[in-house]
CSV table of C-alpha atoms and ligand atoms in Angstrom, one decimal:
chain,number,residue,atom,x,y,z
A,259,MET,CA,32.7,8.3,3.8
A,260,THR,CA,29.5,8.4,5.8
A,261,ALA,CA,26.4,9.6,4.1
A,262,GLY,CA,24.0,11.3,6.6
A,263,ALA,CA,24.5,11.6,10.4
A,264,THR,CA,27.6,11.0,12.0
A,265,PRO,CA,27.8,8.1,14.6
A,266,ALA,CA,28.9,8.4,18.1
A,267,PRO,CA,32.5,7.6,18.6
A,268,GLY,CA,33.2,4.1,19.2
A,269,ALA,CA,29.5,2.9,18.7
A,270,GLU,CA,30.0,-0.1,17.0
A,271,LEU,CA,27.5,-3.1,16.9
A,272,GLY,CA,28.6,-6.7,17.3
A,273,ASP,CA,29.0,-8.9,14.5
A,274,GLU,CA,25.6,-10.6,13.7
A,275,ARG,CA,26.4,-12.8,10.9
A,276,LYS,CA,24.6,-16.1,11.2
A,277,GLY,CA,25.1,-17.9,7.7
A,278,ASP,CA,27.4,-18.4,5.0
A,279,GLY,CA,25.7,-15.9,2.7
A,280,PRO,CA,26.0,-12.2,2.4
A,281,ASP,CA,25.1,-10.1,5.4
A,282,ILE,CA,22.3,-7.8,4.2
A,283,ALA,CA,20.7,-4.9,6.0
A,284,VAL,CA,17.0,-4.0,5.1
A,285,VAL,CA,15.7,-0.5,6.0
A,286,GLY,CA,12.1,-0.5,6.7
A,287,GLY,CA,10.0,-3.1,8.4
A,288,GLY,CA,6.7,-2.4,6.2
A,289,TRP,CA,5.7,-5.0,3.8
A,290,SER,CA,8.3,-3.8,1.3
A,291,GLY,CA,11.3,-4.6,3.8
A,292,ILE,CA,9.5,-7.6,5.1
A,293,ALA,CA,9.3,-9.1,1.7
A,294,ALA,CA,12.8,-8.2,0.8
A,295,ALA,CA,14.0,-9.6,4.2
A,296,TRP,CA,12.1,-12.8,3.8
A,297,ARG,CA,13.4,-13.6,0.0
A,298,LEU,CA,17.1,-12.7,1.0
A,299,HIS,CA,16.8,-14.9,4.2
A,300,CYS,CA,15.3,-17.6,1.9
A,301,ALA,CA,18.4,-17.1,-0.5
A,302,GLY,CA,20.7,-18.0,2.4
A,303,ALA,CA,21.6,-14.3,3.4
A,304,SER,CA,21.9,-13.1,7.1
A,305,VAL,CA,19.3,-10.3,7.3
A,306,THR,CA,18.9,-7.5,9.6
A,307,LEU,CA,15.8,-5.5,9.3
A,308,TYR,CA,15.8,-2.0,10.7
A,309,ASP,CA,12.8,-0.1,11.7
A,310,GLU,CA,12.4,3.0,13.6
A,311,GLN,CA,8.9,1.9,15.1
A,312,GLU,CA,8.8,-0.5,17.8
A,313,GLU,CA,6.4,-3.1,15.7
A,314,LEU,CA,6.8,-4.5,12.3
A,315,GLY,CA,4.2,-3.8,9.6
A,316,GLY,CA,4.6,0.1,8.7
A,317,ARG,CA,1.2,1.0,7.3
A,318,SER,CA,-0.1,-2.2,8.1
A,319,ALA,CA,1.1,-2.4,11.7
A,320,GLY,CA,-1.2,-3.3,14.5
A,321,VAL,CA,-3.4,-0.6,16.4
A,322,PRO,CA,-4.7,-1.4,19.9
A,323,VAL,CA,-8.6,-1.1,19.9
A,324,GLY,CA,-9.7,-2.2,23.3
A,325,PRO,CA,-8.6,-5.7,23.9
A,326,ARG,CA,-7.9,-6.4,20.1
A,327,THR,CA,-5.0,-5.4,17.9
A,328,LEU,CA,-6.7,-4.3,14.6
A,329,THR,CA,-5.1,-2.9,11.4
A,330,ALA,CA,-6.0,0.6,10.4
A,331,GLY,CA,-3.9,0.4,7.2
A,332,GLY,CA,-3.7,-2.3,4.4
A,333,LYS,CA,-5.1,-5.7,5.4
A,334,ASN,CA,-7.1,-7.1,2.7
A,335,ILE,CA,-5.6,-9.6,0.7
A,336,GLY,CA,-6.7,-10.7,-2.8
A,337,ARG,CA,-6.8,-14.3,-4.0
A,338,LYS,CA,-4.3,-13.4,-6.4
A,339,TYR,CA,-1.8,-12.4,-4.1
A,340,ALA,CA,0.2,-15.2,-4.8
A,341,ASN,CA,3.7,-14.0,-3.2
A,342,PHE,CA,2.1,-12.9,0.0
A,343,ARG,CA,0.1,-16.1,0.2
A,344,ALA,CA,3.3,-18.2,-0.3
A,345,PHE,CA,4.9,-16.2,2.7
A,346,THR,CA,2.0,-16.6,4.9
A,347,ASP,CA,2.0,-20.5,4.2
A,348,ALA,CA,5.6,-20.5,4.7
A,349,LEU,CA,5.2,-19.3,8.1
A,350,GLY,CA,2.2,-21.3,8.8
A,351,CYS,CA,-0.1,-18.3,9.2
A,352,GLY,CA,-2.2,-18.9,6.0
A,353,ASP,CA,-5.7,-18.8,7.5
A,354,PHE,CA,-7.9,-16.5,5.7
A,355,GLU,CA,-11.8,-15.4,6.1
A,356,PHE,CA,-13.5,-13.7,3.2
A,357,PHE,CA,-13.9,-10.1,2.9
A,358,GLY,CA,-15.0,-9.2,-0.4
A,359,ILE,CA,-15.0,-5.9,-2.3
A,360,ASN,CA,-18.5,-4.6,-0.8
A,361,SER,CA,-19.2,-1.0,-1.4
A,362,ALA,CA,-22.1,0.8,-2.0
A,363,ARG,CA,-22.9,4.4,-3.1
A,364,SER,CA,-26.0,6.6,-3.0
A,365,GLU,CA,-27.7,6.9,-6.4
A,366,GLY,CA,-30.6,9.1,-6.4
A,367,GLY,CA,-31.3,8.6,-2.6
A,368,LYS,CA,-30.9,4.9,-3.1
A,369,LEU,CA,-27.9,2.7,-2.2
A,370,ARG,CA,-26.3,0.8,-5.2
A,371,THR,CA,-23.8,-1.7,-4.1
A,372,ILE,CA,-20.9,-3.0,-6.1
A,373,ASP,CA,-20.0,-6.7,-5.0
A,374,SER,CA,-17.1,-8.9,-5.8
A,375,THR,CA,-19.7,-11.9,-5.6
A,376,ARG,CA,-21.5,-10.1,-8.2
A,377,ARG,CA,-18.8,-8.4,-10.0
A,378,PHE,CA,-20.0,-8.4,-13.7
A,379,SER,CA,-23.7,-7.4,-12.9
A,380,SER,CA,-22.3,-4.5,-10.8
A,381,ILE,CA,-19.9,-3.4,-13.2
A,382,PHE,CA,-22.7,-3.6,-16.2
A,383,HIS,CA,-24.9,-1.6,-14.1
A,384,LEU,CA,-22.2,1.0,-13.5
A,385,LEU,CA,-21.2,1.2,-17.2
A,386,ARG,CA,-24.9,1.2,-18.4
A,387,LYS,CA,-25.9,4.6,-20.0
A,388,LEU,CA,-22.3,6.1,-20.1
A,389,PRO,CA,-20.8,7.3,-23.3
A,390,ALA,CA,-19.7,4.9,-25.9
A,391,ARG,CA,-16.0,6.0,-25.9
A,392,ASP,CA,-15.8,5.7,-22.1
A,393,VAL,CA,-17.1,2.3,-22.0
A,394,TYR,CA,-14.8,1.2,-25.0
A,395,ARG,CA,-11.8,2.5,-23.3
A,396,MET,CA,-12.7,1.0,-19.8
A,397,LEU,CA,-13.3,-2.6,-21.4
A,398,ARG,CA,-10.2,-2.4,-23.3
A,399,LEU,CA,-8.0,-1.6,-20.1
A,400,VAL,CA,-10.1,-4.6,-18.4
A,401,ARG,CA,-9.2,-6.9,-21.2
A,402,ALA,CA,-5.5,-6.0,-21.0
A,403,ILE,CA,-5.6,-6.7,-17.2
A,404,ARG,CA,-7.3,-10.1,-17.7
A,405,SER,CA,-5.2,-11.4,-20.6
A,406,ARG,CA,-1.9,-10.5,-18.7
A,407,ARG,CA,-1.4,-10.5,-14.8
A,408,GLU,CA,1.8,-8.5,-15.3
A,409,ASN,CA,-0.6,-5.3,-16.5
A,410,SER,CA,-2.2,-5.3,-13.0
A,411,PHE,CA,1.4,-4.0,-11.7
A,412,CYS,CA,3.1,-0.5,-12.6
A,413,GLY,CA,5.2,-1.2,-15.5
A,414,GLY,CA,2.7,-3.7,-17.1
A,415,PRO,CA,3.7,-3.8,-20.9
A,416,ASP,CA,0.2,-3.2,-22.4
A,417,MET,CA,-0.9,-0.6,-19.7
A,418,VAL,CA,2.4,1.4,-20.8
A,419,ARG,CA,1.9,0.9,-24.4
A,420,ILE,CA,-1.8,2.1,-24.2
A,421,ALA,CA,-0.7,5.0,-21.9
A,422,ARG,CA,2.0,6.3,-23.8
A,423,LYS,CA,0.1,6.5,-27.1
A,424,ALA,CA,-2.5,8.6,-25.3
A,425,GLY,CA,0.0,11.1,-23.8
A,426,ASP,CA,-0.2,9.2,-20.4
A,427,PRO,CA,-3.0,11.6,-19.4
A,428,PRO,CA,-4.5,12.2,-16.0
A,429,LEU,CA,-7.6,10.0,-15.6
A,430,SER,CA,-9.9,12.9,-15.3
A,431,GLU,CA,-8.9,13.7,-19.3
A,432,TYR,CA,-9.0,10.2,-20.5
A,433,PHE,CA,-12.5,9.5,-19.0
A,434,GLY,CA,-15.7,11.4,-19.2
A,435,ARG,CA,-17.2,12.9,-16.0
A,436,GLY,CA,-19.8,10.3,-15.8
A,437,ILE,CA,-17.6,7.4,-15.4
A,438,GLN,CA,-15.2,9.2,-13.2
A,439,GLU,CA,-17.9,10.1,-10.7
A,440,LYS,CA,-19.4,6.5,-10.8
A,441,LEU,CA,-16.4,4.4,-10.9
A,442,VAL,CA,-12.9,5.8,-11.4
A,443,ARG,CA,-13.0,8.3,-8.6
A,444,SER,CA,-13.8,5.7,-6.0
A,445,LEU,CA,-10.8,3.6,-7.3
A,446,THR,CA,-8.3,6.6,-7.1
A,447,VAL,CA,-9.7,7.7,-3.7
A,448,ARG,CA,-9.3,4.0,-2.3
A,449,MET,CA,-6.1,3.1,-3.7
A,450,ASN,CA,-4.2,6.5,-3.8
A,451,GLY,CA,-6.2,8.9,-1.5
A,452,ALA,CA,-6.1,11.1,-4.7
A,453,GLU,CA,-8.7,12.5,-7.0
A,454,ALA,CA,-9.0,11.4,-10.7
A,455,ASP,CA,-6.9,14.4,-12.0
A,456,GLU,CA,-4.0,13.5,-9.6
A,457,VAL,CA,-3.5,10.0,-11.0
A,458,HIS,CA,-2.1,9.0,-14.7
A,459,LEU,CA,-3.4,6.2,-16.9
A,460,GLU,CA,0.0,4.2,-17.0
A,461,CYS,CA,-0.7,2.8,-13.3
A,462,PHE,CA,-4.5,2.6,-13.7
A,463,GLY,CA,-3.7,-1.1,-14.1
A,464,THR,CA,-3.2,-1.5,-10.5
A,465,HIS,CA,-6.6,-0.2,-9.5
A,466,LEU,CA,-8.4,-2.5,-12.2
A,467,GLY,CA,-6.3,-5.5,-11.0
A,468,MET,CA,-7.9,-5.0,-7.5
A,469,VAL,CA,-11.5,-4.8,-8.9
A,470,LEU,CA,-10.8,-8.0,-10.7
A,471,ASP,CA,-9.4,-9.8,-7.6
A,472,THR,CA,-11.7,-11.3,-4.5
A,473,PHE,CA,-10.5,-10.1,-1.3
A,474,GLU,CA,-10.0,-11.8,2.0
A,475,GLN,CA,-8.1,-11.2,5.4
A,476,LEU,CA,-5.9,-13.2,7.6
A,477,SER,CA,-8.3,-14.2,10.3
A,478,ALA,CA,-5.5,-13.6,13.1
A,479,GLY,CA,-4.3,-10.5,11.8
A,480,PHE,CA,-0.7,-10.0,11.1
A,481,ASP,CA,0.8,-10.3,14.4
A,482,GLU,CA,1.7,-14.0,14.2
A,483,LEU,CA,3.3,-13.5,10.7
A,484,PHE,CA,5.5,-10.7,12.2
A,485,ALA,CA,6.5,-12.6,15.3
A,486,GLY,CA,7.2,-15.8,13.0
A,487,LEU,CA,9.5,-13.6,10.5
A,488,ALA,CA,11.2,-12.1,13.6
A,489,LYS,CA,12.3,-15.8,14.6
A,490,GLN,CA,14.0,-16.2,11.3
A,491,ILE,CA,16.0,-12.9,10.9
A,492,THR,CA,17.4,-10.2,13.0
A,493,VAL,CA,14.9,-7.3,13.7
A,494,ARG,CA,16.3,-4.1,15.1
A,495,SER,CA,13.0,-2.1,15.9
A,496,GLY,CA,13.0,1.1,17.4
A,497,THR,CA,16.2,1.9,15.4
A,498,ARG,CA,16.1,4.6,12.7
A,499,VAL,CA,18.5,4.6,9.9
A,500,THR,CA,20.0,8.1,9.3
A,501,GLY,CA,22.7,7.6,7.0
A,502,LEU,CA,24.5,4.9,4.8
A,503,THR,CA,28.1,4.3,5.1
A,504,VAL,CA,29.9,4.3,1.6
A,505,ASP,CA,33.5,3.3,0.9
A,506,GLY,CA,34.8,4.0,-2.7
A,507,GLY,CA,31.3,4.0,-4.2
A,508,ARG,CA,30.6,0.6,-2.6
A,509,VAL,CA,27.7,0.8,0.2
A,510,THR,CA,29.4,-0.6,3.2
A,511,GLY,CA,26.6,-0.5,5.9
A,512,VAL,CA,24.4,1.8,7.8
A,513,VAL,CA,24.3,4.6,10.6
A,514,ALA,CA,21.5,4.1,13.0
A,515,ARG,CA,19.9,5.9,15.9
A,516,GLU,CA,18.8,3.4,18.6
A,517,ARG,CA,16.0,4.0,21.2
A,518,GLY,CA,17.6,6.3,23.8
A,519,GLY,CA,19.4,8.5,20.9
A,520,GLU,CA,22.5,6.5,20.6
A,521,SER,CA,23.9,6.6,17.1
A,522,VAL,CA,25.5,3.4,15.9
A,523,ARG,CA,27.3,2.3,12.8
A,524,THR,CA,26.9,-1.3,11.3
A,525,GLY,CA,28.8,-2.7,8.5
A,526,HIS,CA,27.0,-4.9,5.9
A,527,ASP,CA,27.9,-6.4,2.5
A,528,ALA,CA,24.7,-4.7,1.1
A,529,VAL,CA,21.8,-2.6,2.0
A,530,VAL,CA,18.2,-2.6,0.6
A,531,VAL,CA,16.2,0.6,1.3
A,532,ALA,CA,12.5,-0.3,1.6
A,533,LEU,CA,11.0,2.9,2.3
A,534,PRO,CA,8.3,5.2,0.7
A,535,GLY,CA,9.5,7.7,-1.9
A,536,PRO,CA,10.1,10.8,0.6
A,537,ALA,CA,11.8,8.7,3.4
A,538,ALA,CA,14.0,7.0,0.5
A,539,ALA,CA,14.8,10.4,-0.9
A,540,ALA,CA,15.8,11.9,2.3
A,541,LEU,CA,18.1,9.0,3.4
A,542,LEU,CA,19.8,8.7,0.1
A,543,GLU,CA,20.2,12.4,-0.6
A,544,PRO,CA,23.9,12.6,0.4
A,545,LEU,CA,24.6,9.8,-1.9
A,546,SER,CA,23.0,11.3,-4.9
A,547,ALA,CA,20.9,14.4,-5.2
A,548,ARG,CA,19.5,13.3,-8.5
A,549,LEU,CA,18.2,10.0,-7.2
A,550,ALA,CA,17.0,11.9,-4.3
A,551,ALA,CA,14.9,14.4,-6.7
A,552,GLU,CA,13.6,11.2,-8.5
A,553,LEU,CA,12.2,9.8,-5.6
A,554,GLY,CA,11.0,12.8,-4.1
A,555,GLY,CA,8.9,13.6,-7.4
A,556,ILE,CA,6.8,10.6,-6.9
A,557,SER,CA,3.3,11.8,-5.6
A,558,TYR,CA,1.9,10.6,-2.0
A,559,PHE,CA,-1.3,11.2,-0.6
A,560,PRO,CA,-2.4,11.8,3.0
A,561,ALA,CA,-5.3,9.9,4.8
A,562,ALA,CA,-6.7,9.2,8.2
A,563,VAL,CA,-8.3,5.9,9.4
A,564,ILE,CA,-10.7,6.0,12.3
A,565,LEU,CA,-11.5,2.6,14.1
A,566,ALA,CA,-14.7,2.8,16.0
A,567,GLU,CA,-16.1,0.0,17.8
A,568,TYR,CA,-20.1,-0.1,18.6
A,569,ASP,CA,-22.0,-2.1,20.8
A,570,ARG,CA,-23.8,-4.0,18.1
A,571,PRO,CA,-23.6,-4.4,14.4
A,572,VAL,CA,-23.7,-1.4,12.3
A,573,PHE,CA,-23.9,-2.9,8.7
A,574,GLY,CA,-25.9,-5.8,7.6
A,575,GLU,CA,-24.3,-8.5,5.4
A,576,GLN,CA,-25.6,-6.8,2.2
A,577,VAL,CA,-24.3,-3.5,2.5
A,578,ARG,CA,-20.9,-3.4,4.2
A,579,ALA,CA,-19.4,-0.1,3.2
A,580,VAL,CA,-20.6,3.1,1.8
A,581,VAL,CA,-18.4,5.4,-0.5
A,582,GLN,CA,-19.1,9.1,0.2
A,583,PRO,CA,-19.2,12.1,-2.3
A,584,ALA,CA,-16.1,14.0,-3.2
A,585,ASP,CA,-16.9,17.1,-1.3
A,586,SER,CA,-16.8,15.2,1.9
A,587,PRO,CA,-13.5,14.6,3.7
A,588,LEU,CA,-14.9,10.9,4.6
A,589,SER,CA,-14.1,8.9,1.4
A,590,ASN,CA,-15.4,5.5,2.8
A,591,ALA,CA,-17.2,4.1,6.0
A,592,GLY,CA,-16.9,0.1,5.8
A,593,ALA,CA,-17.2,-2.8,8.3
A,594,TYR,CA,-13.9,-4.1,9.7
A,595,GLY,CA,-14.7,-7.7,8.5
A,596,ILE,CA,-17.8,-9.7,7.5
A,597,ASN,CA,-17.7,-11.0,11.1
A,598,ASP,CA,-16.7,-7.6,12.6
A,599,ARG,CA,-19.7,-5.4,11.4
A,600,HIS,CA,-19.6,-3.7,14.9
A,601,ILE,CA,-16.2,-2.2,13.9
A,602,ILE,CA,-16.3,0.7,11.4
A,603,ARG,CA,-13.2,1.9,9.6
A,604,TYR,CA,-13.9,5.4,8.5
A,605,THR,CA,-11.3,6.4,5.9
A,606,PHE,CA,-10.7,10.1,5.2
A,607,SER,CA,-8.6,10.9,2.0
A,608,GLY,CA,-9.1,13.0,-1.2
A,609,ARG,CA,-9.0,16.8,-1.6
A,610,ALA,CA,-11.8,17.5,0.7
A,611,TYR,CA,-9.8,15.7,3.4
A,612,ARG,CA,-6.6,17.5,2.6
A,613,ALA,CA,-8.6,20.8,2.7
A,614,ALA,CA,-10.3,20.1,6.0
A,615,HIS,CA,-7.8,20.3,8.7
A,616,ARG,CA,-10.0,18.8,11.2
A,617,GLU,CA,-9.3,17.4,14.7
A,618,ASP,CA,-9.9,13.7,15.2
A,619,ASP,CA,-13.0,13.8,17.3
A,620,GLU,CA,-14.6,16.4,14.7
A,621,LEU,CA,-13.7,13.9,11.8
A,622,LEU,CA,-15.6,11.2,13.8
A,623,ASP,CA,-18.5,13.3,14.6
A,624,LEU,CA,-18.8,14.3,10.9
A,625,ALA,CA,-18.4,10.5,9.8
A,626,GLU,CA,-21.2,9.5,12.0
A,627,LYS,CA,-23.5,12.2,11.0
A,628,GLN,CA,-22.7,10.8,7.2
A,629,LEU,CA,-23.1,7.5,7.9
A,630,ALA,CA,-26.4,8.1,9.8
A,631,GLN,CA,-27.9,9.4,6.3
A,632,HIS,CA,-27.7,5.5,5.1
A,633,VAL,CA,-27.6,3.5,8.0
A,634,ASP,CA,-29.9,3.6,11.1
A,635,LEU,CA,-27.7,4.2,13.9
A,636,ASP,CA,-30.5,4.7,16.4
A,637,GLY,CA,-29.8,2.6,19.8
A,638,ILE,CA,-26.3,1.9,18.9
A,639,ASN,CA,-23.7,3.1,21.0
A,640,ARG,CA,-20.1,3.9,20.4
A,641,VAL,CA,-17.6,1.9,22.7
A,642,ARG,CA,-14.3,3.2,21.5
A,643,ALA,CA,-12.4,4.7,18.8
A,644,VAL,CA,-8.8,5.1,17.6
A,645,THR,CA,-7.4,7.4,14.9
A,646,LYS,CA,-4.4,7.0,12.9
A,647,ARG,CA,-3.0,9.5,10.4
A,648,TRP,CA,-0.3,9.1,7.5
A,649,GLU,CA,1.4,11.9,5.8
A,650,HIS,CA,2.5,9.6,3.1
A,651,ALA,CA,-0.7,7.1,3.3
A,652,TYR,CA,-1.0,6.3,-0.5
A,653,VAL,CA,1.4,6.7,-3.3
A,654,GLY,CA,-0.1,8.3,-6.4
A,655,TYR,CA,3.1,7.4,-8.8
A,656,SER,CA,4.1,9.8,-11.5
A,657,ARG,CA,3.3,10.8,-14.8
A,658,TYR,CA,5.3,8.3,-17.4
A,659,HIS,CA,5.8,6.6,-14.2
A,660,SER,CA,7.8,3.6,-15.8
A,661,SER,CA,10.3,6.3,-17.2
A,662,THR,CA,10.7,7.7,-13.6
A,663,ILE,CA,11.5,4.1,-12.5
A,664,ALA,CA,14.1,3.8,-15.4
A,665,ARG,CA,15.8,7.2,-14.2
A,666,ILE,CA,16.1,6.0,-10.7
A,667,ASP,CA,17.7,2.7,-11.7
A,668,GLN,CA,20.2,4.7,-14.1
A,669,GLU,CA,21.1,6.8,-10.8
A,670,LEU,CA,21.5,3.7,-8.7
A,671,LYS,CA,24.0,1.9,-11.2
A,672,PRO,CA,27.3,3.1,-9.3
A,673,PHE,CA,25.9,1.5,-6.1
A,674,GLU,CA,25.9,-2.2,-6.6
A,675,ALA,CA,25.6,-3.1,-3.2
A,676,LEU,CA,22.5,-0.8,-3.1
A,677,ALA,CA,19.1,-1.7,-3.7
A,678,LEU,CA,15.6,-0.1,-3.5
A,679,THR,CA,12.3,-1.6,-3.2
A,680,GLY,CA,8.9,0.1,-2.1
A,681,ASP,CA,5.2,0.9,-3.1
A,682,TYR,CA,6.4,3.1,-6.0
A,683,LEU,CA,7.9,0.5,-8.1
A,684,ARG,CA,5.1,-2.0,-8.9
A,685,GLY,CA,2.3,-0.5,-7.2
A,686,ALA,CA,0.5,0.3,-3.7
A,687,SER,CA,-1.0,-3.1,-3.2
A,688,ILE,CA,0.8,-5.4,-0.4
A,689,GLU,CA,1.0,-8.0,-3.4
A,690,ALA,CA,2.9,-5.2,-5.5
A,691,CYS,CA,5.0,-4.4,-2.6
A,692,PHE,CA,6.3,-8.1,-2.5
A,693,ARG,CA,6.7,-8.4,-6.4
A,694,ALA,CA,8.9,-5.2,-6.4
A,695,ALA,CA,10.9,-6.5,-3.3
A,696,TYR,CA,11.5,-10.2,-4.9
A,697,GLU,CA,12.5,-8.5,-8.3
A,698,ARG,CA,14.9,-6.0,-6.7
A,699,THR,CA,16.4,-8.4,-4.0
A,700,ASP,CA,17.1,-11.2,-6.9
A,701,ALA,CA,19.0,-8.5,-8.9
A,702,LEU,CA,20.9,-7.6,-5.9
A,703,LEU,CA,21.9,-11.1,-5.2
A,704,ALA,CA,22.8,-11.8,-8.6
A,705,ARG,CA,25.1,-8.6,-8.5
A,706,LEU,CA,26.7,-9.9,-5.4
A,707,GLY,CA,27.1,-13.2,-7.1
A,708,THR,CA,24.7,-15.1,-4.9
A,709,ARG,CA,22.3,-17.4,-6.1
A,710,SER,CA,18.4,-16.7,-5.2
A,711,GLY,CA,15.7,-18.9,-4.1
A,712,GLY,CA,17.3,-21.1,-1.6
A,713,ARG,CA,16.5,-22.4,1.6
B,58,LIG,C1,-5.5,3.2,4.9
B,58,LIG,C2,-4.8,2.1,4.0
B,58,LIG,C3,-5.3,1.1,3.5
B,58,LIG,C4,-4.7,0.1,2.7
B,58,LIG,N1,-5.4,-1.0,2.2
B,58,LIG,C5,-4.8,-2.0,1.7
B,58,LIG,C6,-5.4,-3.2,1.5
B,58,LIG,O1,-6.5,-3.4,1.8
B,58,LIG,N2,-4.9,-4.1,0.7
B,58,LIG,C7,-3.6,-3.9,-0.1
B,58,LIG,O2,-3.0,-4.8,-0.4
B,58,LIG,N3,-3.0,-2.6,0.3
B,58,LIG,C8,-3.7,-1.7,1.0
B,58,LIG,N4,-2.8,-0.5,1.5
B,58,LIG,C9,-1.6,-0.2,0.7
B,58,LIG,C10,-0.5,-0.9,1.7
B,58,LIG,O3,-0.9,-0.8,2.9
B,58,LIG,C11,0.9,-0.3,1.6
B,58,LIG,O4,1.2,0.2,0.1
B,58,LIG,C12,2.1,-0.8,2.0
B,58,LIG,O5,1.9,-1.2,3.4
B,58,LIG,C13,3.2,-0.2,2.1
B,58,LIG,O6,4.3,-1.0,2.7
B,58,LIG,P1,6.0,-0.4,2.7
B,58,LIG,O7,6.6,-1.3,3.3
B,58,LIG,O8,6.1,0.0,1.2
B,58,LIG,O9,5.9,1.1,3.3
B,58,LIG,P2,5.4,1.5,5.0
B,58,LIG,O10,4.4,0.3,5.2
B,58,LIG,O11,5.5,2.7,5.0
B,58,LIG,O12,6.9,1.0,5.6
B,58,LIG,C14,8.0,1.7,5.8
B,58,LIG,C15,8.5,1.5,7.3
B,58,LIG,O13,9.9,2.1,7.2
B,58,LIG,C16,10.1,2.5,8.5
B,58,LIG,N5,10.8,3.7,8.2
B,58,LIG,C17,11.0,4.8,7.8
B,58,LIG,N6,11.8,5.5,7.9
B,58,LIG,C18,12.9,4.9,8.5
B,58,LIG,C19,14.1,5.0,8.8
B,58,LIG,N7,14.8,6.1,8.6
B,58,LIG,N8,14.8,4.1,9.4
B,58,LIG,C20,14.2,3.0,9.9
B,58,LIG,N9,12.9,2.5,9.5
B,58,LIG,C21,12.1,3.6,8.8
B,58,LIG,C22,8.7,2.9,8.9
B,58,LIG,O14,8.5,3.1,10.4
B,58,LIG,C23,7.6,2.1,8.5
B,58,LIG,O15,7.6,0.7,9.2
B,58,LIG,C24,-3.4,0.5,2.3
B,58,LIG,C25,-2.7,1.6,2.4
B,58,LIG,C26,-3.4,2.5,3.3
B,58,LIG,C27,-2.7,3.7,4.1
């Protein structure tokens, strides 16, 4: 049986098996798929990574901005991103530069900065004058995150316990208005492109874990990393997987449409689907409507990023980003890097962005006007700007998210040669994508009877 599109008659790909391990297809070449492919490769599998785009990276793929390739999506790497960093080291690309969390918001006309180098004084200032109940609740969660790293990821046991006891409310119900405005919303908008009423307590550890980390970025960007990986595994870019082939309940390969529209069918011992929830739901619908419904029920929020380059630095070293108020489609304007303060990333997300329906040039115009209220832009000229939009930019999880994941796993049980991974499992951060992918591929290899950890 073939689930999904029917291949063109006679279109078969050659046997690309290279090693003695199983031959495994990974669908999706964002961080989730890259991490899965790397883990499987390290365990001795022959890996083919399929991505419909020409470049690897998904939401972190490079965007040409003049002579440089920049990242519009995820690029900041925490010092606690252990799996991601081990991966960069293994490929000889582990050269990082400091970025930090540095963000200012306007308070009574003055800019108040949260900076990761002064984390505790920044947080103390934020929590001052807030109701004791909110301060207690926030500090209790922070303690859970600090005492157990696992709580920084979706499914963290203390976060699940605390959330369950409270009925896993949206953050807008769990916290009072003051702390929402001062702290919670800037985290949900930044990590989910969502408002505080659109994110539930159970996965809030992913946000707090980020605040308690220190951020850097790869000095040379991600392209060397993608190129290094592509030397080790087979990458089929420009190839959209349109269906999975299944024989007697066993997933046996993929059906894909290549550049030029030709449909091909490739046999594999197992398939890892490493796509965002909605894309995974569409691919898996013919296998299990219930599985697709669970995946489709996970919320995602849209966003746009404009990368604008100017002829001189826009920000100074002390204030490198300004968070915008909830009624603006612009959520954040920040320097691209500590050494790239002449390139601004304008991020548009949250409810006001979704309601705005503006063209790219209107968004840029609005962003520059808003930034000019905080930063002197006189005499600074824009050289170029590039816009990137995503319909499913950020995962926002679901209520009782660990139960959603348990139901997904239940639906997956009949398909032992199929694994899912993605940002919806352990969290939106790049490290959470690695963690989920490693867990899921290790379990797949165990089911296939192959030892992981290999090469
Ligand atoms: C603006 C923004 C800023 C962010 N900043 C950070 C940050 O600083 N630090 C951080 O840790 N995280 C950050 N994130 C989060 C992080 O970037 C994402 O969670 C992560 O990149 C998701 O990776 P993924 O592989 O799960 O999904 P994706 O990156 O979406 O990858 C999915 C891939 O699958 C491909 N695909 C889809 N359908 C098919 C198909 N049918 N066949 C073949 N291929 C297909 C797509 O082309 C894509 O390449 C940010 C996200 C955004 C949007």
